XYZ file of N, CA and C in Angstrom:
495
model
N 52.060 59.067 118.606
C 51.320 58.481 117.487
C 49.919 58.000 118.068
N 48.906 58.315 117.323
C 47.532 57.833 117.791
C 46.971 56.926 116.731
N 45.909 56.150 117.175
C 45.232 55.311 116.270
C 44.472 56.154 115.209
N 44.035 57.314 115.594
C 43.327 58.157 114.621
C 44.274 58.642 113.542
N 45.582 58.879 113.916
C 46.601 59.283 112.769
C 46.649 58.159 111.772
N 46.714 56.943 112.385
C 46.863 55.797 111.411
C 45.602 55.612 110.510
N 44.509 55.829 111.042
C 43.153 55.751 110.285
C 43.224 56.899 109.280
N 43.578 58.039 109.580
C 43.617 59.220 108.638
C 44.604 58.885 107.490
N 45.741 58.269 107.827
C 46.657 57.962 106.724
C 46.060 56.928 105.888
N 45.441 55.962 106.403
C 44.829 54.774 105.570
C 43.697 55.381 104.713
N 43.010 56.349 105.118
C 41.907 56.812 104.352
C 42.300 57.560 103.035
N 43.659 57.781 102.907
C 44.135 58.488 101.731
C 44.286 57.593 100.547
N 44.134 56.234 100.785
C 44.487 55.269 99.700
C 43.176 54.666 99.204
N 43.247 54.341 97.764
C 42.276 53.566 97.118
C 42.746 52.151 96.768
N 44.024 51.978 96.823
C 44.610 50.707 96.465
C 45.615 50.328 97.583
N 45.937 49.019 97.668
C 46.834 48.481 98.562
C 47.940 47.782 97.804
N 49.086 47.690 98.417
C 50.209 46.828 97.857
C 50.224 45.599 98.637
N 50.256 44.437 98.039
C 50.118 43.204 98.638
C 51.288 42.293 98.394
N 51.843 41.621 99.345
C 52.800 40.583 99.120
C 52.296 39.273 99.515
N 52.180 38.361 98.521
C 51.753 36.991 98.798
C 52.759 36.055 98.339
N 52.452 34.735 98.548
C 53.486 33.734 98.240
C 52.906 32.737 97.252
N 53.701 32.360 96.226
C 53.334 31.391 95.267
C 53.361 30.022 95.885
N 52.976 29.026 95.227
C 52.924 27.605 95.655
C 54.307 27.153 95.965
N 55.329 27.744 95.256
C 56.723 27.400 95.561
C 57.336 28.235 96.726
N 56.591 29.133 97.322
C 57.092 29.902 98.438
C 57.822 31.129 97.913
N 57.608 31.512 96.695
C 58.288 32.709 96.101
C 57.511 33.969 96.406
N 58.072 35.007 97.006
C 57.208 36.189 97.251
C 56.812 36.836 95.928
N 55.549 37.387 95.997
C 54.972 38.108 94.809
C 54.325 39.342 95.318
N 54.720 40.447 94.737
C 54.169 41.801 95.094
C 53.218 42.193 94.015
N 52.018 42.768 94.454
C 51.031 43.215 93.396
C 50.281 44.359 94.048
N 49.269 44.847 93.324
C 48.445 45.886 93.935
C 46.962 45.658 93.631
N 46.021 46.096 94.348
C 44.578 45.860 94.101
C 43.799 47.080 94.763
N 42.777 47.480 94.116
C 41.814 48.454 94.722
C 41.133 47.688 95.923
N 40.721 48.347 96.816
C 40.062 47.846 98.083
C 39.063 48.678 98.630
N 38.216 48.143 99.526
C 37.314 48.868 100.456
C 37.510 48.340 101.813
N 37.177 49.074 102.755
C 37.270 48.626 104.134
C 35.919 48.517 104.660
N 35.659 47.511 105.451
C 34.505 47.408 106.363
C 34.998 46.975 107.711
N 34.746 47.990 108.627
C 35.477 47.929 109.981
C 36.912 47.913 109.777
N 37.566 46.803 110.338
C 38.998 46.715 110.153
C 39.497 45.815 109.045
N 38.447 45.237 108.399
C 38.880 44.237 107.340
C 38.966 44.917 105.951
N 39.880 44.507 105.096
C 40.022 45.000 103.782
C 39.494 44.016 102.812
N 38.796 44.424 101.807
C 38.192 43.598 100.808
C 38.700 43.889 99.387
N 39.134 42.784 98.616
C 39.629 43.159 97.344
C 38.850 42.154 96.348
N 38.544 42.570 95.207
C 37.995 41.758 94.169
C 39.032 41.575 93.034
N 39.610 40.378 92.930
C 40.687 40.064 92.150
C 40.529 38.798 91.320
N 41.263 38.717 90.192
C 41.090 37.560 89.339
C 42.127 36.407 89.790
N 41.595 35.202 89.631
C 42.514 34.071 89.978
C 43.307 33.808 88.656
N 43.161 34.444 87.632
C 44.059 34.283 86.410
C 45.323 35.086 86.769
N 45.260 36.146 87.628
C 46.334 36.853 88.071
C 47.169 36.079 89.133
N 48.403 36.182 89.263
C 49.203 35.478 90.224
C 48.817 35.632 91.648
N 48.447 36.942 92.048
C 48.091 37.191 93.351
C 46.794 36.480 93.810
N 45.868 36.238 92.884
C 44.575 35.641 93.181
C 44.837 34.141 93.339
N 45.714 33.581 92.617
C 46.049 32.118 92.786
C 46.767 31.968 94.092
N 47.599 32.886 94.466
C 48.432 32.798 95.620
C 47.445 32.803 96.864
N 46.510 33.690 96.942
C 45.621 33.724 97.983
C 44.702 32.524 98.253
N 44.434 31.856 97.111
C 43.690 30.546 97.120
C 44.484 29.505 97.888
N 45.792 29.551 97.596
C 46.648 28.458 98.124
C 47.390 28.770 99.387
N 47.541 29.996 99.720
C 48.257 30.414 101.009
C 47.633 31.753 101.505
N 47.029 31.600 102.683
C 46.108 32.741 103.045
C 46.972 33.888 103.765
N 48.273 33.718 103.994
C 49.075 34.773 104.632
C 49.402 35.809 103.590
N 49.190 37.052 103.969
C 49.496 38.126 103.076
C 49.978 39.343 103.924
N 50.802 40.191 103.220
C 51.329 41.401 103.876
C 50.754 42.530 103.087
N 50.231 43.528 103.751
C 49.713 44.733 102.992
C 50.639 45.934 103.364
N 50.753 46.820 102.291
C 51.591 47.964 102.478
C 50.865 49.173 101.960
N 50.814 50.220 102.719
C 50.220 51.532 102.396
C 51.447 52.588 102.572
N 51.899 53.132 101.560
C 53.089 53.922 101.602
C 52.837 55.348 100.994
N 53.427 56.223 101.683
C 53.419 57.693 101.232
C 53.909 57.848 99.821
N 53.201 58.666 99.010
C 53.574 59.023 97.667
C 54.937 59.586 97.632
N 55.863 59.095 96.826
C 57.182 59.580 96.714
C 57.215 61.032 96.376
N 56.397 61.608 95.658
C 56.292 62.986 95.374
C 56.016 63.852 96.535
N 55.446 63.293 97.535
C 55.070 63.950 98.800
C 56.084 63.732 99.919
N 56.938 62.865 99.618
C 57.960 62.349 100.689
C 59.124 63.323 100.908
N 59.345 63.830 102.163
C 60.356 64.672 102.431
C 61.679 63.851 102.541
N 61.681 62.734 103.135
C 62.851 61.931 103.480
C 62.618 60.430 103.140
N 63.258 60.009 101.977
C 62.915 58.628 101.582
C 63.258 57.569 102.635
N 64.321 57.793 103.455
C 64.681 56.921 104.538
C 63.639 56.713 105.641
N 62.732 57.711 105.756
C 61.714 57.738 106.767
C 60.360 57.900 106.195
N 60.122 57.298 105.022
C 58.905 57.396 104.248
C 57.720 56.800 105.133
N 56.665 57.545 105.229
C 55.464 57.224 106.059
C 54.885 55.921 105.341
N 54.579 54.995 106.328
C 53.983 53.750 105.817
C 53.319 52.972 106.931
N 52.306 52.185 106.459
C 51.638 51.174 107.378
C 51.754 49.839 106.679
N 52.365 48.935 107.474
C 52.424 47.504 107.014
C 51.525 46.585 107.915
N 50.765 45.802 107.297
C 49.807 44.978 107.892
C 50.011 43.494 107.548
N 50.118 42.614 108.565
C 50.118 41.190 108.368
C 48.713 40.807 108.475
N 48.224 40.018 107.412
C 46.861 39.745 107.362
C 46.586 38.285 106.957
N 45.407 37.760 107.091
C 45.019 36.441 106.563
C 43.935 36.645 105.641
N 43.948 36.022 104.443
C 42.876 36.133 103.363
C 41.977 35.008 103.504
N 40.687 35.325 103.271
C 39.662 34.256 103.108
C 38.781 34.736 101.957
N 38.328 33.784 101.164
C 37.465 34.090 99.988
C 36.003 34.141 100.523
N 35.237 35.058 100.077
C 33.881 35.184 100.420
C 33.125 34.518 99.294
N 32.110 33.698 99.573
C 31.300 33.050 98.626
C 30.149 34.073 98.222
N 29.669 33.957 97.036
C 28.626 34.815 96.495
C 27.290 34.664 97.290
N 27.141 33.590 98.018
C 25.973 33.371 98.823
C 25.961 34.084 100.149
N 27.162 34.459 100.631
C 27.276 35.102 101.943
C 26.734 36.556 101.888
N 26.006 36.972 102.949
C 25.414 38.251 102.935
C 26.488 39.323 102.711
N 27.661 39.089 103.432
C 28.739 40.166 103.286
C 29.207 40.305 101.808
N 29.081 39.387 101.006
C 29.506 39.486 99.655
C 28.744 40.707 98.991
N 27.460 40.634 99.022
C 26.692 41.667 98.431
C 26.868 43.118 98.967
N 27.171 43.117 100.335
C 27.399 44.443 101.005
C 28.714 45.002 100.454
N 29.752 44.183 100.383
C 30.988 44.589 99.996
C 31.045 45.016 98.417
N 30.276 44.232 97.658
C 30.209 44.563 96.210
C 29.546 45.909 96.039
N 28.528 46.222 96.848
C 27.857 47.532 96.733
C 28.853 48.665 97.212
N 29.591 48.396 98.101
C 30.731 49.375 98.583
C 31.690 49.639 97.386
N 32.110 48.535 96.867
C 32.991 48.579 95.663
C 32.401 49.373 94.609
N 31.116 49.184 94.271
C 30.446 49.897 93.173
C 30.423 51.371 93.516
N 30.114 51.737 94.827
C 30.023 53.163 95.236
C 31.400 53.825 95.217
N 32.418 53.088 95.361
C 33.669 53.597 95.521
C 34.513 53.767 94.189
N 34.209 52.851 93.332
C 34.884 52.696 92.006
C 33.832 52.819 90.867
N 34.224 52.374 89.726
C 33.357 52.450 88.552
C 32.284 51.273 88.774
N 31.052 51.668 89.017
C 29.925 50.689 89.271
C 29.785 49.672 88.201
N 29.798 50.145 86.923
C 29.648 49.260 85.785
C 30.733 48.277 85.774
N 32.018 48.721 85.916
C 33.034 47.788 85.813
C 33.064 46.739 86.920
N 32.766 47.198 88.134
C 32.664 46.311 89.261
C 31.605 45.229 88.974
N 30.379 45.727 88.494
C 29.283 44.745 88.131
C 29.780 43.772 87.171
N 30.512 44.234 86.127
C 31.036 43.341 85.086
C 31.981 42.349 85.635
N 32.843 42.744 86.477
C 33.931 41.893 87.029
C 33.302 40.770 87.887
N 32.204 41.080 88.611
C 31.496 40.006 89.363
C 30.859 39.017 88.597
N 30.515 39.295 87.304
C 30.037 38.302 86.404
C 31.020 37.355 85.834
N 32.270 37.685 86.019
C 33.343 36.843 85.431
C 33.694 35.757 86.431
N 33.749 34.582 86.042
C 34.021 33.490 86.897
C 35.327 33.459 87.553
N 36.309 34.161 86.909
C 37.688 34.179 87.664
C 37.903 35.241 88.667
N 36.899 36.061 88.847
C 37.000 37.234 89.880
C 36.461 36.702 91.170
N 37.241 36.801 92.290
C 36.857 36.377 93.645
C 36.999 37.464 94.467
N 36.080 37.495 95.592
C 36.128 38.604 96.546
C 36.858 37.969 97.752
N 37.962 38.602 98.143
C 38.708 38.167 99.421
C 38.552 39.166 100.473
N 38.425 38.668 101.615
C 38.581 39.470 102.909
C 39.975 39.256 103.455
N 40.666 40.513 103.772
C 41.902 40.374 104.323
C 41.745 40.951 105.748
N 41.914 40.126 106.728
C 41.735 40.589 108.146
C 42.966 40.601 108.840
N 43.324 41.855 109.418
C 44.589 42.085 109.972
C 44.863 41.168 111.287
N 46.113 40.857 111.355
C 46.661 40.080 112.622
C 47.503 40.960 113.449
N 48.237 41.764 112.800
C 49.195 42.696 113.503
C 49.761 43.687 112.395
N 50.557 44.609 112.863
C 51.124 45.583 111.807
C 52.105 46.461 112.444
N 52.485 47.408 111.713
C 53.368 48.495 112.236
C 53.131 49.830 111.388
N 53.482 50.872 111.978
C 53.307 52.170 111.305
C 54.645 52.913 111.567
N 55.139 53.542 110.495
C 56.305 54.463 110.594
C 55.805 55.821 109.970
N 55.987 56.874 110.876
C 55.600 58.187 110.404
C 56.862 59.090 110.477
N 57.997 58.522 110.434
C 59.215 59.316 110.348
C 60.244 58.768 111.389
N 61.358 59.299 111.327
C 62.416 58.835 112.254
C 62.001 58.953 113.727
N 62.165 57.805 114.496
C 61.734 57.956 115.870
C 60.276 57.748 116.079
N 59.512 57.527 115.015
C 58.037 57.402 115.089
C 57.631 56.041 114.469
N 58.084 54.939 114.954
C 57.680 53.600 114.528
C 56.946 52.866 115.709
N 55.825 52.320 115.364
C 54.966 51.651 116.420
C 54.365 50.349 115.894
N 54.093 49.508 116.852
C 53.399 48.278 116.560
C 51.867 48.584 116.576
N 51.228 47.748 115.693
C 49.678 47.820 115.679
C 49.194 46.464 116.048
N 47.980 46.449 116.763
C 47.413 45.242 117.097
C 46.405 44.756 115.977
N 45.634 43.715 116.086
C 44.716 43.247 115.129
C 43.645 44.222 114.812
N 43.341 45.123 115.644
C 42.373 46.214 115.421
C 43.015 47.419 114.795
N 44.225 47.368 114.454
C 44.970 48.473 113.838
C 45.051 49.683 114.894
N 45.117 49.335 116.217
C 45.289 50.337 117.259
C 46.782 50.376 117.570
N 47.274 51.560 117.759
C 48.655 51.792 118.114
C 48.957 51.133 119.574
N 49.947 50.337 119.593
C 50.271 49.626 120.888
C 51.502 50.162 121.542
N 52.691 49.856 120.937
C 53.963 50.249 121.492
C 54.937 50.825 120.552
N 55.814 51.674 120.937
C 56.773 52.179 120.104
C 57.810 51.066 119.882
N 58.309 51.044 118.598
C 59.307 49.984 118.232
C 60.712 50.682 118.529
N 61.505 50.067 119.303
C 62.796 50.523 119.693
C 63.940 49.777 119.104
N 64.968 50.403 118.777
C 66.215 49.761 118.243
C 66.941 49.122 119.366
N 68.061 48.416 119.049
C 68.865 47.759 120.100
C 69.342 48.744 121.115
N 69.507 49.944 120.832
C 69.985 50.887 121.776
C 68.908 51.337 122.812
N 67.632 50.888 122.558
C 66.446 51.106 123.404
C 66.086 52.593 123.526
N 66.429 53.318 122.417
C 66.060 54.747 122.538
C 65.224 55.188 121.303
N 64.762 54.229 120.557
C 63.982 54.605 119.331
C 64.908 55.146 118.250
N 64.339 55.132 117.010
C 65.135 55.592 115.809
C 65.532 57.061 116.070
N 66.703 57.320 115.684
C 67.183 58.783 115.600
C 67.397 59.415 117.071
N 67.277 58.683 118.105
C 67.454 59.277 119.434
C 68.719 58.932 120.079
N 69.771 58.797 119.315
C 71.127 58.628 119.930
C 71.507 57.155 119.810
């Protein structure tokens, strides 16, 4: 498994699945369109939505990028990247805010993105990775570092990796 394979897999997505926590500590799963700048993921979401309120109160978030079920050969070994990240809100005054908004406009419906940025409840969040994992099939599970580089293979208790006896 190479870092390039992880990057190629991530490039196939326009949206991410995100798990955040409510004020009461209840897990909440949702999805959002995103753009990447270097290793960071950026999402423009409403704080009327549960996930927006969650990120304002608890910055810990888990991201999931998972193979389309219609393309999946084996559901038990579905290809996926999971990233543990920390969210921070970008203020409109920050230079990075306008750079990311322009990327969102180029990647998605420019008029819609411009409209969303005019709404007071839409906030731009940066999700920066802390660690992660990638599964590309049985026996192909690896840990990722904060740069999303492949580090070590994840082994089961039998120390032979998944599917190797």
